[in-house]
Amino acid sequence: DQSTYFENYEKRLMWKGMAINIISPSGTVPAVLHGIDRECRLVVKYADGTEGIVSSGEISIRKK
């Protein structure tokens, strides 16, 4: 069942609420990981307050 899969996936998302860097060919952009959407893409919030979806690429996570 897709709903159960989503809930289990979201529970294992260990970096929720943490600062991350989104790395793409156009550069690196800092953001905060807010969670995932129903298609299991990352939902992020940028420094200017806008939200975005990351469905491919690379992220960098650094614990302080």
PDB file of C-alpha atoms in Angstrom:
ATOM      1  CA  ASP A   1       0.000   0.000   0.000  1.00  0.00           C
ATOM      2  CA  GLN A   2       1.464   3.364  -1.059  1.00  0.00           C
ATOM      3  CA  SER A   3       0.246   5.175   2.076  1.00  0.00           C
ATOM      4  CA  THR A   4       2.054   2.729   4.362  1.00  0.00           C
ATOM      5  CA  TYR A   5       5.207   2.969   2.238  1.00  0.00           C
ATOM      6  CA  PHE A   6       5.140   6.773   2.458  1.00  0.00           C
ATOM      7  CA  GLU A   7       4.644   6.761   6.240  1.00  0.00           C
ATOM      8  CA  ASN A   8       7.502   4.295   6.759  1.00  0.00           C
ATOM      9  CA  TYR A   9       9.794   6.258   4.444  1.00  0.00           C
ATOM     10  CA  GLU A  10       9.019   9.525   6.214  1.00  0.00           C
ATOM     11  CA  LYS A  11       9.680   7.990   9.652  1.00  0.00           C
ATOM     12  CA  ARG A  12      13.186   7.002   8.508  1.00  0.00           C
ATOM     13  CA  LEU A  13      14.019  10.487   7.206  1.00  0.00           C
ATOM     14  CA  MET A  14      16.724  11.226   9.756  1.00  0.00           C
ATOM     15  CA  TRP A  15      17.766  14.721   8.618  1.00  0.00           C
ATOM     16  CA  LYS A  16      14.338  16.366   8.821  1.00  0.00           C
ATOM     17  CA  GLY A  17      14.711  19.929  10.123  1.00  0.00           C
ATOM     18  CA  MET A  18      18.455  20.015   9.494  1.00  0.00           C
ATOM     19  CA  ALA A  19      20.478  22.356   7.306  1.00  0.00           C
ATOM     20  CA  ILE A  20      21.604  20.781   4.035  1.00  0.00           C
ATOM     21  CA  ASN A  21      23.325  21.907   0.855  1.00  0.00           C
ATOM     22  CA  ILE A  22      21.728  21.070  -2.482  1.00  0.00           C
ATOM     23  CA  ILE A  23      24.428  20.451  -5.057  1.00  0.00           C
ATOM     24  CA  SER A  24      23.588  20.884  -8.736  1.00  0.00           C
ATOM     25  CA  PRO A  25      25.447  21.817 -11.927  1.00  0.00           C
ATOM     26  CA  SER A  26      24.464  25.451 -11.329  1.00  0.00           C
ATOM     27  CA  GLY A  27      26.041  25.517  -7.860  1.00  0.00           C
ATOM     28  CA  THR A  28      25.424  24.745  -4.199  1.00  0.00           C
ATOM     29  CA  VAL A  29      22.392  26.166  -2.419  1.00  0.00           C
ATOM     30  CA  PRO A  30      21.793  25.952   1.347  1.00  0.00           C
ATOM     31  CA  ALA A  31      18.353  24.866   2.542  1.00  0.00           C
ATOM     32  CA  VAL A  32      16.555  23.168   5.430  1.00  0.00           C
ATOM     33  CA  LEU A  33      15.080  19.728   4.851  1.00  0.00           C
ATOM     34  CA  HIS A  34      11.388  19.838   5.784  1.00  0.00           C
ATOM     35  CA  GLY A  35      10.328  16.350   4.738  1.00  0.00           C
ATOM     36  CA  ILE A  36       9.077  14.500   1.702  1.00  0.00           C
ATOM     37  CA  ASP A  37       6.032  14.827  -0.509  1.00  0.00           C
ATOM     38  CA  ARG A  38       3.680  11.990  -1.523  1.00  0.00           C
ATOM     39  CA  GLU A  39       6.035  11.082  -4.378  1.00  0.00           C
ATOM     40  CA  CYS A  40       8.954  10.728  -1.894  1.00  0.00           C
ATOM     41  CA  ARG A  41      10.779  13.805  -3.218  1.00  0.00           C
ATOM     42  CA  LEU A  42      12.585  16.026  -0.715  1.00  0.00           C
ATOM     43  CA  VAL A  43      10.741  19.164   0.408  1.00  0.00           C
ATOM     44  CA  VAL A  44      13.171  21.931   1.323  1.00  0.00           C
ATOM     45  CA  LYS A  45      12.957  25.529   2.497  1.00  0.00           C
ATOM     46  CA  TYR A  46      15.484  28.047   1.214  1.00  0.00           C
ATOM     47  CA  ALA A  47      16.971  30.997   3.147  1.00  0.00           C
ATOM     48  CA  ASP A  48      14.601  33.433   1.403  1.00  0.00           C
ATOM     49  CA  GLY A  49      11.589  31.518   2.780  1.00  0.00           C
ATOM     50  CA  THR A  50      10.550  29.823  -0.441  1.00  0.00           C
ATOM     51  CA  GLU A  51       9.976  26.087  -0.577  1.00  0.00           C
ATOM     52  CA  GLY A  52      11.169  23.714  -3.245  1.00  0.00           C
ATOM     53  CA  ILE A  53      11.142  20.088  -4.281  1.00  0.00           C
ATOM     54  CA  VAL A  54      14.328  18.113  -4.934  1.00  0.00           C
ATOM     55  CA  SER A  55      13.731  15.005  -7.000  1.00  0.00           C
ATOM     56  CA  SER A  56      17.225  14.303  -8.274  1.00  0.00           C
ATOM     57  CA  GLY A  57      20.774  15.421  -7.699  1.00  0.00           C
ATOM     58  CA  GLU A  58      22.949  15.403  -4.634  1.00  0.00           C
ATOM     59  CA  ILE A  59      22.694  16.846  -1.146  1.00  0.00           C
ATOM     60  CA  SER A  60      25.380  17.385   1.444  1.00  0.00           C
ATOM     61  CA  ILE A  61      24.646  17.120   5.154  1.00  0.00           C
ATOM     62  CA  ARG A  62      27.078  18.381   7.754  1.00  0.00           C
ATOM     63  CA  LYS A  63      26.445  17.833  11.440  1.00  0.00           C
ATOM     64  CA  LYS A  64      27.814  20.547  13.683  1.00  0.00           C
TER      65      LYS A  64
END
